[in-house]
PDB file of C-alpha atoms in Angstrom:
ATOM      1  CA  MET K   1       0.000   0.000   0.000  1.00 83.00           C
ATOM      2  CA  VAL K   2       0.995   3.585  -0.553  1.00 86.00           C
ATOM      3  CA  TYR K   3       0.303   5.933   2.348  1.00 90.00           C
ATOM      4  CA  LEU K   4       0.545   9.596   3.292  1.00 91.00           C
ATOM      5  CA  LEU K   5       1.459  10.809   6.775  1.00 94.00           C
ATOM      6  CA  HIS K   6       0.395  14.280   7.922  1.00 95.00           C
ATOM      7  CA  PHE K   7       2.515  15.770  10.720  1.00 95.00           C
ATOM      8  CA  ASN K   8       0.686  18.004  13.207  1.00 93.00           C
ATOM      9  CA  GLN K   9       3.232  20.765  12.524  1.00 92.00           C
ATOM     10  CA  ARG K  10       6.101  21.467  10.180  1.00 90.00           C
ATOM     11  CA  ILE K  11       9.226  19.432  10.835  1.00 89.00           C
ATOM     12  CA  ASN K  12      11.351  22.530  10.216  1.00 86.00           C
ATOM     13  CA  PRO K  13       9.748  25.975  10.647  1.00 84.00           C
ATOM     14  CA  ASN K  14      11.789  27.276   7.690  1.00 86.00           C
ATOM     15  CA  ARG K  15      10.550  24.598   5.278  1.00 84.00           C
ATOM     16  CA  PRO K  16       7.063  23.498   4.264  1.00 81.00           C
ATOM     17  CA  THR K  17       7.638  19.785   5.016  1.00 84.00           C
ATOM     18  CA  GLN K  18       4.573  18.468   6.795  1.00 90.00           C
ATOM     19  CA  HIS K  19       4.005  15.167   4.958  1.00 90.00           C
ATOM     20  CA  TYR K  20       5.680  11.855   4.318  1.00 90.00           C
ATOM     21  CA  LEU K  21       4.708   9.626   1.411  1.00 89.00           C
ATOM     22  CA  GLY K  22       5.730   5.980   1.501  1.00 88.00           C
ATOM     23  CA  TYR K  23       4.796   2.414   0.643  1.00 85.00           C
ATOM     24  CA  ALA K  24       4.775  -0.814   2.604  1.00 86.00           C
ATOM     25  CA  LYS K  25       3.760  -4.454   2.383  1.00 84.00           C
ATOM     26  CA  ASP K  26       2.683  -4.414   6.036  1.00 89.00           C
ATOM     27  CA  LEU K  27       1.216  -0.969   6.672  1.00 90.00           C
ATOM     28  CA  ASP K  28       0.500  -1.511  10.374  1.00 94.00           C
ATOM     29  CA  GLN K  29       4.093  -2.545  11.082  1.00 94.00           C
ATOM     30  CA  ARG K  30       5.476   0.330   9.022  1.00 93.00           C
ATOM     31  CA  ILE K  31       3.338   2.869  10.915  1.00 94.00           C
ATOM     32  CA  ARG K  32       4.458   1.374  14.251  1.00 94.00           C
ATOM     33  CA  ASN K  33       8.074   1.814  13.129  1.00 94.00           C
ATOM     34  CA  HIS K  34       7.422   5.424  12.104  1.00 94.00           C
ATOM     35  CA  ARG K  35       5.851   6.152  15.511  1.00 93.00           C
ATOM     36  CA  LEU K  36       8.998   4.748  17.152  1.00 92.00           C
ATOM     37  CA  GLY K  37      11.154   7.016  14.986  1.00 89.00           C
ATOM     38  CA  ARG K  38      12.473   4.166  12.861  1.00 87.00           C
ATOM     39  CA  GLY K  39      12.415   3.642   9.118  1.00 81.00           C
ATOM     40  CA  ALA K  40      12.405   7.135   7.666  1.00 89.00           C
ATOM     41  CA  ARG K  41      14.740   9.914   8.785  1.00 91.00           C
ATOM     42  CA  LEU K  42      11.898  12.441   8.620  1.00 90.00           C
ATOM     43  CA  CYS K  43       9.883  10.406  11.133  1.00 92.00           C
ATOM     44  CA  GLU K  44      12.938  10.044  13.350  1.00 93.00           C
ATOM     45  CA  VAL K  45      13.404  13.829  13.425  1.00 93.00           C
ATOM     46  CA  ALA K  46       9.685  14.346  14.062  1.00 94.00           C
ATOM     47  CA  LYS K  47       9.808  11.983  17.050  1.00 94.00           C
ATOM     48  CA  GLU K  48      12.902  13.736  18.424  1.00 94.00           C
ATOM     49  CA  ARG K  49      11.021  17.060  18.233  1.00 94.00           C
ATOM     50  CA  GLY K  50       7.807  15.695  19.735  1.00 95.00           C
ATOM     51  CA  ILE K  51       5.867  16.105  16.494  1.00 95.00           C
ATOM     52  CA  THR K  52       3.063  13.599  16.016  1.00 95.00           C
ATOM     53  CA  PHE K  53       1.369  12.465  12.816  1.00 96.00           C
ATOM     54  CA  LYS K  54      -1.803  10.946  11.447  1.00 95.00           C
ATOM     55  CA  VAL K  55      -2.182   8.569   8.553  1.00 95.00           C
ATOM     56  CA  ALA K  56      -3.958  10.964   6.213  1.00 93.00           C
ATOM     57  CA  GLU K  57      -4.487   8.736   3.181  1.00 89.00           C
ATOM     58  CA  VAL K  58      -3.954   5.164   2.047  1.00 90.00           C
ATOM     59  CA  TRP K  59      -4.047   4.113  -1.585  1.00 81.00           C
ATOM     60  CA  SER K  60      -4.960   0.456  -1.512  1.00 75.00           C
ATOM     61  CA  GLY K  61      -6.603   0.152  -4.924  1.00 62.00           C
ATOM     62  CA  VAL K  62      -3.558  -1.849  -5.950  1.00 51.00           C
ATOM     63  CA  ARG K  63      -4.438  -5.362  -4.778  1.00 52.00           C
ATOM     64  CA  GLU K  64      -2.212  -8.061  -3.282  1.00 51.00           C
ATOM     65  CA  ALA K  65      -2.277  -9.942  -6.595  1.00 46.00           C
ATOM     66  CA  CYS K  66      -0.266  -7.143  -8.179  1.00 56.00           C
ATOM     67  CA  CYS K  67       3.465  -7.158  -7.746  1.00 60.00           C
ATOM     68  CA  PHE K  68       5.018  -5.010  -5.035  1.00 60.00           C
ATOM     69  CA  ALA K  69       6.784  -2.957  -7.727  1.00 62.00           C
ATOM     70  CA  THR K  70       3.381  -1.469  -8.599  1.00 67.00           C
ATOM     71  CA  TYR K  71       3.193   0.157  -5.154  1.00 63.00           C
ATOM     72  CA  ARG K  72       6.682   1.556  -5.585  1.00 64.00           C
ATOM     73  CA  SER K  73       5.732   2.889  -9.010  1.00 66.00           C
ATOM     74  CA  LEU K  74       2.650   4.651  -7.614  1.00 63.00           C
ATOM     75  CA  GLU K  75       4.710   6.104  -4.764  1.00 63.00           C
ATOM     76  CA  ARG K  76       7.243   7.489  -7.243  1.00 68.00           C
ATOM     77  CA  GLN K  77       4.502   8.993  -9.421  1.00 69.00           C
ATOM     78  CA  LEU K  78       3.026  10.795  -6.423  1.00 65.00           C
ATOM     79  CA  LYS K  79       6.419  11.942  -5.106  1.00 66.00           C
ATOM     80  CA  ARG K  80       7.427  13.293  -8.521  1.00 66.00           C
ATOM     81  CA  GLN K  81       4.553  15.750  -8.285  1.00 67.00           C
ATOM     82  CA  LYS K  82       6.258  17.278  -5.210  1.00 68.00           C
ATOM     83  CA  ASN K  83       2.972  18.384  -3.710  1.00 68.00           C
ATOM     84  CA  SER K  84       1.832  15.943  -1.032  1.00 70.00           C
ATOM     85  CA  ARG K  85      -0.363  18.669   0.474  1.00 70.00           C
ATOM     86  CA  ARG K  86      -2.624  18.399  -2.563  1.00 72.00           C
ATOM     87  CA  PHE K  87      -3.330  14.733  -1.745  1.00 78.00           C
ATOM     88  CA  CYS K  88      -3.855  15.344   1.979  1.00 84.00           C
ATOM     89  CA  PRO K  89      -7.500  15.282   3.112  1.00 81.00           C
ATOM     90  CA  ILE K  90      -6.473  16.915   6.405  1.00 86.00           C
ATOM     91  CA  CYS K  91      -4.913  19.924   4.653  1.00 86.00           C
ATOM     92  CA  ASN K  92      -7.833  20.132   2.252  1.00 78.00           C
ATOM     93  CA  SER K  93     -10.617  19.928   4.836  1.00 74.00           C
ATOM     94  CA  PRO K  94     -12.821  23.030   5.205  1.00 71.00           C
ATOM     95  CA  GLN K  95     -11.465  23.589   8.752  1.00 67.00           C
ATOM     96  CA  CYS K  96      -7.904  24.016   7.434  1.00 59.00           C
ATOM     97  CA  LYS K  97      -8.724  26.399   4.599  1.00 52.00           C
ATOM     98  CA  PRO K  98      -8.089  30.098   5.288  1.00 48.00           C
ATOM     99  CA  THR K  99     -11.232  32.236   5.398  1.00 40.00           C
TER     100      THR K  99
END
């Protein structure tokens, strides 16, 4: 599965990074590792700074019968767009939009 994490605040106040996009065979285990600050450097830094996250989106339309490379391909397509905020339902909810 491909997933999007939304951090409750920016990792670095001088940069807009507030999302992490990844893929995993075992999503639950991967999320547990992220919460422990393992796996991705961004999640490690977030944990060190006391920044929490939510799983904002999961793309599971790619079924188990497909090869794992398909997940990786989807992840790369999404990352190439360099705009995870656009895919984030938390950032795009009416409560988060400026009035």
